[in-house]
Amino acid sequence: MVNLEKSKAMFEKAREYLPGGVSSPVRAIKPHPFYTERASGCRITDVDGNEYIDYCLGYGPNMLGHANPVVKQAISDQLEKGWLYGTPTESEFKLAERIAAAYPGIDMLRFVSTGTEATMSALRAARGYTGKNKFVKIEGGFHGAHDSVLVKAGSGASTLGKPDSLGVPQDFTKHTLQAPYNDIEAMTDLLESSDDIAAVIMEPVMGNVGPVLPQEGYLEEVRKLTKEYDTLLIFDEVITGFRLAMGGAQEYYGVTPDLTTLGKIIGGGMPIGVFGGRKDIIEMIAPSGSVYQAGTFSGHPASVAAGHAVLDVLEKENAHEKLNAMGENVRSRLSEMITDKGLDYSVSGVGSMFKIFFGDMPTNYQDVLKCDKEGYFNFFHKMLDQGIFIPPSQFETNFLSLAHTEDDLETTFKAYEACL
């Protein structure tokens, strides 16, 4: 067992001032989380001196690894010039230009500070553009923590959307409809049921419950349906953006949405979000249009500088070819391991994303719920004892970075072998 005495003491103190002792629920690992002192490359070190090979990577953003020197230098150079102006910068529109060039579905975009802001603003833009009120989300899909997307799993389209959190009036979610992932029939029924549906918002790959992958032809059929029913398609690529390809999942799968949200990787670990899409839609955003959106920290110079550095490294290092090959290797080795052990588990993933499900391969959120969540959590702690930090929940994705080496992977495979 790793010694976490200092972390335990810090957690007890933190609970006096932070709800649950944390600033985001996923960090509240039972019985208490470890507290990080520093991180570099693919390794993270806690206050008790324990070092872990990290497959959470800040829950996705650190695709280059922790404290990447190119990103660090870009941030440092910007800090020398100041870090908040309240005015436009050249770097800002040049990053926008690079993003638009990479993404088939983005002609114009607006920077924000978080993924939550990005999805909230994309939905507002869709409603403003179409003049319609309702939207469809995928059951179990995560689009941040704003009111309209916090809908109970399983409340379904046939009932009034029920809030998944106290403090959210039911009126805020009554226009939120849900369809199961990979279910074209259910999506068709929903779009046929109302002419007041502004958009379908979805993670092209469900990242916050898995990953759960789209079945062959599913994304193409959703795109076809939304066009047929005059409904906008929003791809939430906060996780998959720049992860699967430079142009995200829309490039990887060859399906172009009307609107796209980005975050995580594009900031290199700094706070950032993006919503963008067709020019005729995004030009509706103030001050060029009547859909209001604003933010003091939008286009933050340090985050934008980090974004440029990340793109530089991804392009120079031929990163996606390397990382996607690494992901194939990891999934193959873990699948062989599970087969050899005779376990009824499943290995899922795409590109540099992977996860072992403690159950059958899921195709939607309800399938994920059938997996052995307690068994997985016990496995998480065993892996932590082996010096491997994977997501503490069955409902989160493992990520690879350019900082992971073959030796790191071999150490990780040995830990999986011991702990499974």
Short mmCIF file of C-alpha atoms in Angstrom, two decimals:
data_model
loop_
_atom_site.label_atom_id
_atom_site.label_comp_id
_atom_site.label_asym_id
_atom_site.label_seq_id
_atom_site.Cartn_x
_atom_site.Cartn_y
_atom_site.Cartn_z
CA MET A 1 0.00 0.00 0.00
CA VAL A 2 1.29 3.47 -0.85
CA ASN A 3 1.73 5.82 2.08
CA LEU A 4 -0.75 8.73 1.74
CA GLU A 5 -0.62 10.15 5.26
CA LYS A 6 0.11 13.73 4.18
CA SER A 7 -2.63 13.58 1.55
CA LYS A 8 -5.08 12.26 4.12
CA ALA A 9 -4.31 15.14 6.49
CA MET A 10 -4.63 17.68 3.67
CA PHE A 11 -7.99 16.24 2.66
CA GLU A 12 -9.35 16.55 6.20
CA LYS A 13 -8.30 20.21 6.24
CA ALA A 14 -9.67 20.87 2.76
CA ARG A 15 -13.11 19.57 3.74
CA GLU A 16 -13.41 22.52 6.13
CA TYR A 17 -13.30 25.01 3.26
CA LEU A 18 -14.16 23.15 0.02
CA PRO A 19 -17.39 21.17 -0.50
CA GLY A 20 -16.35 17.54 -0.36
CA GLY A 21 -12.77 18.75 -0.01
CA VAL A 22 -12.35 19.27 -3.76
CA SER A 23 -12.95 21.76 -6.56
CA SER A 24 -14.50 19.19 -8.93
CA PRO A 25 -16.37 15.99 -7.97
CA VAL A 26 -14.22 13.54 -9.95
CA ARG A 27 -11.27 14.38 -7.68
CA ALA A 28 -13.05 13.16 -4.55
CA ILE A 29 -11.51 9.69 -4.64
CA LYS A 30 -12.62 7.56 -1.68
CA PRO A 31 -11.50 7.31 1.04
CA HIS A 32 -9.44 10.38 0.12
CA PRO A 33 -7.49 11.58 -2.93
CA PHE A 34 -3.76 11.94 -3.19
CA TYR A 35 -2.51 15.53 -3.35
CA THR A 36 -0.13 16.36 -6.17
CA GLU A 37 3.10 18.23 -5.54
CA ARG A 38 4.52 18.26 -9.08
CA ALA A 39 4.32 16.53 -12.45
CA SER A 40 6.61 16.16 -15.45
CA GLY A 41 6.33 14.14 -18.62
CA CYS A 42 4.02 11.20 -17.97
CA ARG A 43 4.72 11.11 -14.25
CA ILE A 44 2.91 12.76 -11.37
CA THR A 45 4.29 12.95 -7.80
CA ASP A 46 2.20 13.36 -4.67
CA VAL A 47 2.99 15.20 -1.43
CA ASP A 48 3.98 11.89 0.22
CA GLY A 49 6.67 11.35 -2.42
CA ASN A 50 4.87 8.63 -4.37
CA GLU A 51 5.38 8.72 -8.14
CA TYR A 52 2.80 7.44 -10.62
CA ILE A 53 2.72 6.89 -14.36
CA ASP A 54 -0.25 9.05 -15.31
CA TYR A 55 -3.04 7.99 -17.68
CA CYS A 56 -5.51 10.66 -16.53
CA LEU A 57 -3.34 13.52 -17.82
CA GLY A 58 -5.57 16.18 -16.29
CA TYR A 59 -8.54 14.23 -17.73
CA GLY A 60 -7.33 14.71 -21.27
CA PRO A 61 -5.59 18.06 -21.85
CA ASN A 62 -1.97 16.99 -21.34
CA MET A 63 -1.52 15.22 -24.69
CA LEU A 64 2.12 16.31 -24.75
CA GLY A 65 2.66 15.25 -21.14
CA HIS A 66 2.99 17.39 -18.03
CA ALA A 67 5.10 20.55 -18.05
CA ASN A 68 6.01 20.22 -21.71
CA PRO A 69 9.03 22.54 -22.21
CA VAL A 70 7.75 24.06 -25.47
CA VAL A 71 4.40 24.94 -23.90
CA LYS A 72 6.08 26.12 -20.71
CA GLN A 73 8.35 28.47 -22.68
CA ALA A 74 5.41 29.87 -24.66
CA ILE A 75 3.51 30.63 -21.45
CA SER A 76 6.62 32.14 -19.84
CA ASP A 77 7.26 34.36 -22.86
CA GLN A 78 3.68 35.62 -22.70
CA LEU A 79 3.83 36.27 -18.96
CA GLU A 80 6.83 38.53 -19.54
CA LYS A 81 4.51 40.69 -21.69
CA GLY A 82 1.54 40.58 -19.31
CA TRP A 83 -1.28 38.10 -18.93
CA LEU A 84 -4.61 39.92 -19.19
CA TYR A 85 -5.34 42.98 -21.30
CA GLY A 86 -9.06 43.23 -21.96
CA THR A 87 -8.18 43.97 -25.60
CA PRO A 88 -7.80 41.80 -28.72
CA THR A 89 -4.39 40.34 -29.60
CA GLU A 90 -2.83 39.20 -32.86
CA SER A 91 -2.09 35.79 -31.35
CA GLU A 92 -5.80 35.30 -30.70
CA PHE A 93 -7.02 35.58 -34.29
CA LYS A 94 -4.01 33.67 -35.59
CA LEU A 95 -4.89 30.71 -33.34
CA ALA A 96 -8.47 30.97 -34.56
CA GLU A 97 -7.16 30.81 -38.12
CA ARG A 98 -5.17 27.65 -37.35
CA ILE A 99 -8.14 25.95 -35.70
CA ALA A 100 -10.47 26.83 -38.56
CA ALA A 101 -7.94 25.43 -41.05
CA ALA A 102 -7.83 22.13 -39.15
CA TYR A 103 -11.57 21.59 -38.61
CA PRO A 104 -13.93 20.84 -41.53
CA GLY A 105 -16.89 22.12 -39.50
CA ILE A 106 -15.38 25.42 -38.34
CA ASP A 107 -15.34 28.56 -40.50
CA MET A 108 -15.45 31.02 -37.59
CA LEU A 109 -15.18 30.65 -33.84
CA ARG A 110 -15.33 32.34 -30.43
CA PHE A 111 -12.87 31.67 -27.62
CA VAL A 112 -14.21 31.07 -24.11
CA SER A 113 -12.59 29.81 -20.91
CA THR A 114 -14.10 26.34 -20.36
CA GLY A 115 -15.81 23.47 -22.12
CA THR A 116 -18.96 24.21 -20.14
CA GLU A 117 -19.04 27.74 -21.56
CA ALA A 118 -18.43 26.37 -25.05
CA THR A 119 -21.37 23.94 -25.03
CA MET A 120 -23.68 26.43 -23.32
CA SER A 121 -22.87 29.06 -25.94
CA ALA A 122 -23.13 26.62 -28.85
CA LEU A 123 -26.64 25.67 -27.78
CA ARG A 124 -27.60 29.33 -27.42
CA ALA A 125 -26.23 30.01 -30.91
CA ALA A 126 -28.20 27.08 -32.32
CA ARG A 127 -31.41 28.31 -30.74
CA GLY A 128 -30.78 31.87 -31.84
CA TYR A 129 -30.04 30.84 -35.41
CA THR A 130 -32.97 28.43 -35.83
CA GLY A 131 -35.56 30.20 -33.68
CA LYS A 132 -36.33 26.82 -32.09
CA ASN A 133 -36.26 25.87 -28.40
CA LYS A 134 -35.61 22.16 -27.91
CA PHE A 135 -32.45 20.16 -28.35
CA VAL A 136 -31.50 16.49 -28.23
CA LYS A 137 -28.58 15.18 -26.20
CA ILE A 138 -27.29 11.63 -26.01
CA GLU A 139 -28.18 9.76 -22.83
CA GLY A 140 -25.12 9.73 -20.59
CA GLY A 141 -23.35 12.32 -22.72
CA PHE A 142 -21.56 15.01 -20.73
CA HIS A 143 -21.57 18.60 -21.94
CA GLY A 144 -20.46 20.50 -18.88
CA ALA A 145 -22.35 21.61 -15.81
CA HIS A 146 -24.82 24.22 -17.06
CA ASP A 147 -28.50 23.84 -16.29
CA SER A 148 -30.04 22.67 -19.56
CA VAL A 149 -27.69 19.69 -20.03
CA LEU A 150 -27.99 18.36 -16.47
CA VAL A 151 -30.77 15.89 -17.25
CA LYS A 152 -31.27 12.59 -15.46
CA ALA A 153 -30.07 9.54 -17.34
CA GLY A 154 -33.09 7.53 -18.41
CA SER A 155 -35.64 10.33 -18.12
CA GLY A 156 -35.94 9.93 -21.87
CA ALA A 157 -37.72 11.82 -24.58
CA SER A 158 -41.18 10.59 -23.75
CA THR A 159 -41.18 12.37 -20.40
CA LEU A 160 -40.41 15.87 -19.21
CA GLY A 161 -36.65 16.27 -18.83
CA LYS A 162 -35.86 15.92 -15.13
CA PRO A 163 -32.93 17.84 -13.64
CA ASP A 164 -29.97 15.76 -12.54
CA SER A 165 -29.07 18.26 -9.83
CA LEU A 166 -30.79 20.19 -7.09
CA GLY A 167 -30.99 23.87 -7.88
CA VAL A 168 -31.99 23.37 -11.50
CA PRO A 169 -35.64 24.32 -12.14
CA GLN A 170 -37.51 21.70 -14.16
CA ASP A 171 -38.49 24.47 -16.57
CA PHE A 172 -34.80 24.73 -17.54
CA THR A 173 -34.70 21.12 -18.75
CA LYS A 174 -38.16 20.72 -20.24
CA HIS A 175 -36.76 21.41 -23.70
CA THR A 176 -33.99 18.81 -23.30
CA LEU A 177 -34.70 15.50 -25.03
CA GLN A 178 -32.55 12.37 -24.84
CA ALA A 179 -31.76 9.52 -27.19
CA PRO A 180 -29.55 6.48 -26.55
CA TYR A 181 -26.17 6.47 -28.28
CA ASN A 182 -25.89 4.26 -31.37
CA ASP A 183 -29.69 4.14 -31.73
CA ILE A 184 -30.78 5.67 -35.03
CA GLU A 185 -34.38 4.56 -34.61
CA ALA A 186 -34.72 6.47 -31.34
CA MET A 187 -33.08 9.54 -32.88
CA THR A 188 -35.47 9.37 -35.85
CA ASP A 189 -38.49 9.13 -33.56
CA LEU A 190 -37.33 12.17 -31.61
CA LEU A 191 -36.74 14.35 -34.64
CA GLU A 192 -40.11 13.31 -36.07
CA SER A 193 -41.84 14.14 -32.78
CA SER A 194 -41.33 17.91 -32.90
CA ASP A 195 -40.62 20.72 -35.33
CA ASP A 196 -39.14 22.78 -32.48
CA ILE A 197 -35.75 21.00 -32.20
CA ALA A 198 -32.89 23.43 -32.75
CA ALA A 199 -29.99 21.00 -32.49
CA VAL A 200 -28.61 17.59 -31.63
CA ILE A 201 -25.56 17.86 -29.38
CA MET A 202 -23.36 14.81 -28.99
CA GLU A 203 -19.88 13.57 -28.23
CA PRO A 204 -18.91 11.76 -31.44
CA VAL A 205 -17.04 9.35 -29.15
CA MET A 206 -18.56 9.19 -25.67
CA GLY A 207 -15.58 10.12 -23.53
CA ASN A 208 -17.08 10.70 -20.10
CA VAL A 209 -18.51 7.18 -19.83
CA GLY A 210 -15.84 5.20 -21.46
CA PRO A 211 -14.82 5.60 -24.23
CA VAL A 212 -17.88 4.23 -26.02
CA LEU A 213 -17.41 4.24 -29.78
CA PRO A 214 -19.88 4.98 -32.57
CA GLN A 215 -21.00 1.90 -34.48
CA GLU A 216 -20.29 1.83 -38.19
CA GLY A 217 -22.46 4.32 -40.04
CA TYR A 218 -24.03 5.82 -36.90
CA LEU A 219 -22.50 9.30 -37.12
CA GLU A 220 -23.23 9.45 -40.84
CA GLU A 221 -26.88 8.57 -40.21
CA VAL A 222 -27.21 11.21 -37.48
CA ARG A 223 -25.77 13.79 -39.89
CA LYS A 224 -28.23 12.70 -42.58
CA LEU A 225 -31.19 12.86 -40.19
CA THR A 226 -30.38 16.30 -38.81
CA LYS A 227 -30.19 17.70 -42.33
CA GLU A 228 -33.47 16.01 -43.24
CA TYR A 229 -35.27 17.50 -40.24
CA ASP A 230 -33.66 20.94 -40.53
CA THR A 231 -31.84 20.53 -37.21
CA LEU A 232 -28.28 21.64 -36.47
CA LEU A 233 -25.69 19.04 -35.49
CA ILE A 234 -23.25 19.98 -32.72
CA PHE A 235 -20.18 17.82 -32.11
CA ASP A 236 -18.87 18.27 -28.58
CA GLU A 237 -15.17 17.62 -29.19
CA VAL A 238 -13.87 18.94 -25.89
CA ILE A 239 -12.30 15.48 -25.39
CA THR A 240 -11.76 14.26 -28.97
CA GLY A 241 -10.68 17.61 -30.41
CA PHE A 242 -7.01 17.40 -31.49
CA ARG A 243 -6.93 13.99 -29.75
CA LEU A 244 -7.94 11.65 -32.60
CA ALA A 245 -6.58 13.84 -35.40
CA MET A 246 -5.68 17.49 -35.97
CA GLY A 247 -9.27 17.91 -37.14
CA GLY A 248 -10.67 15.84 -34.28
CA ALA A 249 -13.33 13.15 -34.57
CA GLN A 250 -14.96 14.95 -37.49
CA GLU A 251 -11.81 14.47 -39.53
CA TYR A 252 -11.22 10.95 -38.18
CA TYR A 253 -14.73 9.73 -39.03
CA GLY A 254 -15.34 12.01 -42.01
CA VAL A 255 -18.56 13.58 -40.67
CA THR A 256 -18.90 17.38 -40.62
CA PRO A 257 -21.20 19.02 -38.03
CA ASP A 258 -22.72 22.51 -38.15
CA LEU A 259 -21.18 23.54 -34.82
CA THR A 260 -18.19 22.25 -32.85
CA THR A 261 -17.01 22.75 -29.28
CA LEU A 262 -13.38 22.35 -28.25
CA GLY A 263 -11.35 22.61 -25.04
CA LYS A 264 -8.75 20.68 -23.06
CA ILE A 265 -5.87 19.93 -25.51
CA ILE A 266 -6.05 23.23 -27.38
CA GLY A 267 -5.01 25.01 -24.16
CA GLY A 268 -2.13 22.67 -23.34
CA GLY A 269 -3.37 22.45 -19.76
CA MET A 270 -4.41 26.10 -19.52
CA PRO A 271 -8.12 27.05 -19.22
CA ILE A 272 -9.74 27.44 -22.63
CA GLY A 273 -12.83 26.61 -24.64
CA VAL A 274 -13.96 27.15 -28.20
CA PHE A 275 -17.28 27.08 -30.00
CA GLY A 276 -17.29 27.46 -33.73
CA GLY A 277 -19.00 26.39 -36.90
CA ARG A 278 -20.57 27.61 -40.09
CA LYS A 279 -19.98 31.30 -40.68
CA ASP A 280 -23.70 32.10 -41.07
CA ILE A 281 -24.34 30.69 -37.59
CA ILE A 282 -21.34 32.12 -35.74
CA GLU A 283 -21.89 35.58 -37.20
CA MET A 284 -25.06 35.60 -35.08
CA ILE A 285 -22.82 36.01 -32.00
CA ALA A 286 -22.51 39.53 -30.52
CA PRO A 287 -21.29 42.02 -31.48
CA SER A 288 -21.86 40.98 -35.11
CA GLY A 289 -25.26 39.47 -34.27
CA SER A 290 -27.97 39.28 -31.64
CA VAL A 291 -26.93 36.12 -29.74
CA TYR A 292 -25.13 37.45 -26.68
CA GLN A 293 -21.95 35.89 -25.30
CA ALA A 294 -19.10 37.53 -23.41
CA GLY A 295 -16.28 36.76 -20.99
CA THR A 296 -13.46 38.72 -19.37
CA PHE A 297 -11.01 35.83 -19.72
CA SER A 298 -12.05 34.73 -23.22
CA GLY A 299 -9.02 34.48 -25.49
CA HIS A 300 -6.71 34.70 -22.46
CA PRO A 301 -3.22 35.50 -23.78
CA ALA A 302 -1.46 32.76 -21.78
CA SER A 303 -3.95 30.09 -22.89
CA VAL A 304 -3.72 31.23 -26.50
CA ALA A 305 0.09 31.12 -26.33
CA ALA A 306 -0.11 27.58 -24.95
CA GLY A 307 -2.51 26.66 -27.75
CA HIS A 308 -0.08 27.79 -30.44
CA ALA A 309 2.72 25.79 -28.79
CA VAL A 310 0.61 22.64 -28.61
CA LEU A 311 -0.26 22.84 -32.30
CA ASP A 312 3.40 23.44 -33.15
CA VAL A 313 4.43 20.26 -31.31
CA LEU A 314 1.59 18.15 -32.70
CA GLU A 315 2.51 19.16 -36.25
CA LYS A 316 6.26 18.84 -35.82
CA GLU A 317 6.18 15.50 -33.98
CA ASN A 318 3.73 13.76 -36.33
CA ALA A 319 1.93 13.17 -33.06
CA HIS A 320 -1.30 11.51 -34.14
CA GLU A 321 0.38 8.77 -36.12
CA LYS A 322 2.62 7.99 -33.13
CA LEU A 323 -0.09 8.18 -30.48
CA ASN A 324 -2.73 6.27 -32.42
CA ALA A 325 -0.23 3.48 -33.06
CA MET A 326 0.61 3.48 -29.34
CA GLY A 327 -3.10 3.23 -28.55
CA GLU A 328 -3.52 0.25 -30.89
CA ASN A 329 -0.63 -1.49 -29.15
CA VAL A 330 -2.03 -0.84 -25.67
CA ARG A 331 -5.51 -2.07 -26.56
CA SER A 332 -4.10 -5.17 -28.25
CA ARG A 333 -1.88 -6.10 -25.29
CA LEU A 334 -4.68 -5.57 -22.77
CA SER A 335 -7.13 -7.60 -24.87
CA GLU A 336 -4.65 -10.49 -25.04
CA MET A 337 -4.15 -10.28 -21.28
CA ILE A 338 -7.88 -10.45 -20.59
CA THR A 339 -8.33 -13.39 -22.95
CA ASP A 340 -5.42 -15.27 -21.37
CA LYS A 341 -6.91 -14.75 -17.91
CA GLY A 342 -10.39 -15.83 -19.04
CA LEU A 343 -11.97 -12.60 -17.79
CA ASP A 344 -15.35 -11.37 -19.09
CA TYR A 345 -14.01 -7.81 -19.47
CA SER A 346 -13.80 -5.62 -22.58
CA VAL A 347 -11.13 -3.28 -23.92
CA SER A 348 -12.49 -0.21 -25.66
CA GLY A 349 -10.91 2.82 -27.26
CA VAL A 350 -9.85 4.68 -30.37
CA GLY A 351 -6.72 6.66 -31.21
CA SER A 352 -4.88 7.40 -27.96
CA MET A 353 -7.92 6.69 -25.76
CA PHE A 354 -8.44 3.34 -24.01
CA LYS A 355 -10.28 1.70 -21.13
CA ILE A 356 -11.06 -1.72 -19.67
CA PHE A 357 -14.76 -2.17 -18.99
CA PHE A 358 -15.50 -4.66 -16.25
CA GLY A 359 -18.25 -6.28 -18.33
CA ASP A 360 -19.40 -6.67 -21.93
CA MET A 361 -18.41 -4.10 -24.53
CA PRO A 362 -20.92 -1.25 -24.14
CA THR A 363 -22.61 0.50 -27.05
CA ASN A 364 -24.47 3.06 -24.94
CA TYR A 365 -24.80 4.48 -21.44
CA GLN A 366 -27.20 1.82 -20.16
CA ASP A 367 -24.67 -0.85 -21.14
CA VAL A 368 -21.96 0.98 -19.20
CA LEU A 369 -24.15 1.01 -16.09
CA LYS A 370 -24.18 -2.82 -16.14
CA CYS A 371 -20.41 -3.00 -15.67
CA ASP A 372 -18.87 -3.87 -12.30
CA LYS A 373 -18.23 -0.39 -10.91
CA GLU A 374 -17.12 -1.55 -7.45
CA GLY A 375 -14.77 -4.12 -8.94
CA TYR A 376 -13.26 -1.45 -11.15
CA PHE A 377 -12.78 0.90 -8.18
CA ASN A 378 -10.94 -1.83 -6.26
CA PHE A 379 -8.79 -2.34 -9.37
CA PHE A 380 -8.02 1.41 -9.45
CA HIS A 381 -6.60 1.25 -5.92
CA LYS A 382 -4.52 -1.83 -6.73
CA MET A 383 -3.06 -0.03 -9.75
CA LEU A 384 -2.30 3.04 -7.62
CA ASP A 385 -0.35 0.78 -5.26
CA GLN A 386 1.63 -0.37 -8.31
CA GLY A 387 2.46 3.25 -9.23
CA ILE A 388 -0.10 3.61 -12.03
CA PHE A 389 -2.67 6.43 -11.98
CA ILE A 390 -5.72 5.57 -14.06
CA PRO A 391 -9.13 7.25 -13.76
CA PRO A 392 -10.78 6.30 -10.46
CA SER A 393 -14.18 5.77 -12.11
CA GLN A 394 -15.39 3.16 -14.60
CA PHE A 395 -16.97 6.19 -16.31
CA GLU A 396 -13.78 7.95 -17.41
CA THR A 397 -11.30 7.45 -20.25
CA ASN A 398 -7.59 6.61 -20.06
CA PHE A 399 -5.34 8.81 -22.19
CA LEU A 400 -1.88 8.42 -23.69
CA SER A 401 0.63 11.22 -24.24
CA LEU A 402 3.74 11.83 -26.30
CA ALA A 403 5.67 11.61 -23.02
CA HIS A 404 4.84 7.91 -22.49
CA THR A 405 7.76 5.67 -23.51
CA GLU A 406 7.96 1.95 -24.30
CA ASP A 407 9.46 1.39 -20.86
CA ASP A 408 6.53 3.21 -19.25
CA LEU A 409 4.10 1.00 -21.15
CA GLU A 410 5.93 -2.19 -20.18
CA THR A 411 5.81 -1.14 -16.53
CA THR A 412 2.11 -0.46 -16.96
CA PHE A 413 1.43 -3.84 -18.59
CA LYS A 414 3.13 -5.58 -15.67
CA ALA A 415 0.87 -3.69 -13.28
CA TYR A 416 -2.24 -4.68 -15.26
CA GLU A 417 -1.02 -8.28 -15.26
CA ALA A 418 -0.62 -8.22 -11.47
CA CYS A 419 -3.83 -6.35 -10.66
CA LEU A 420 -6.38 -7.89 -13.05
#
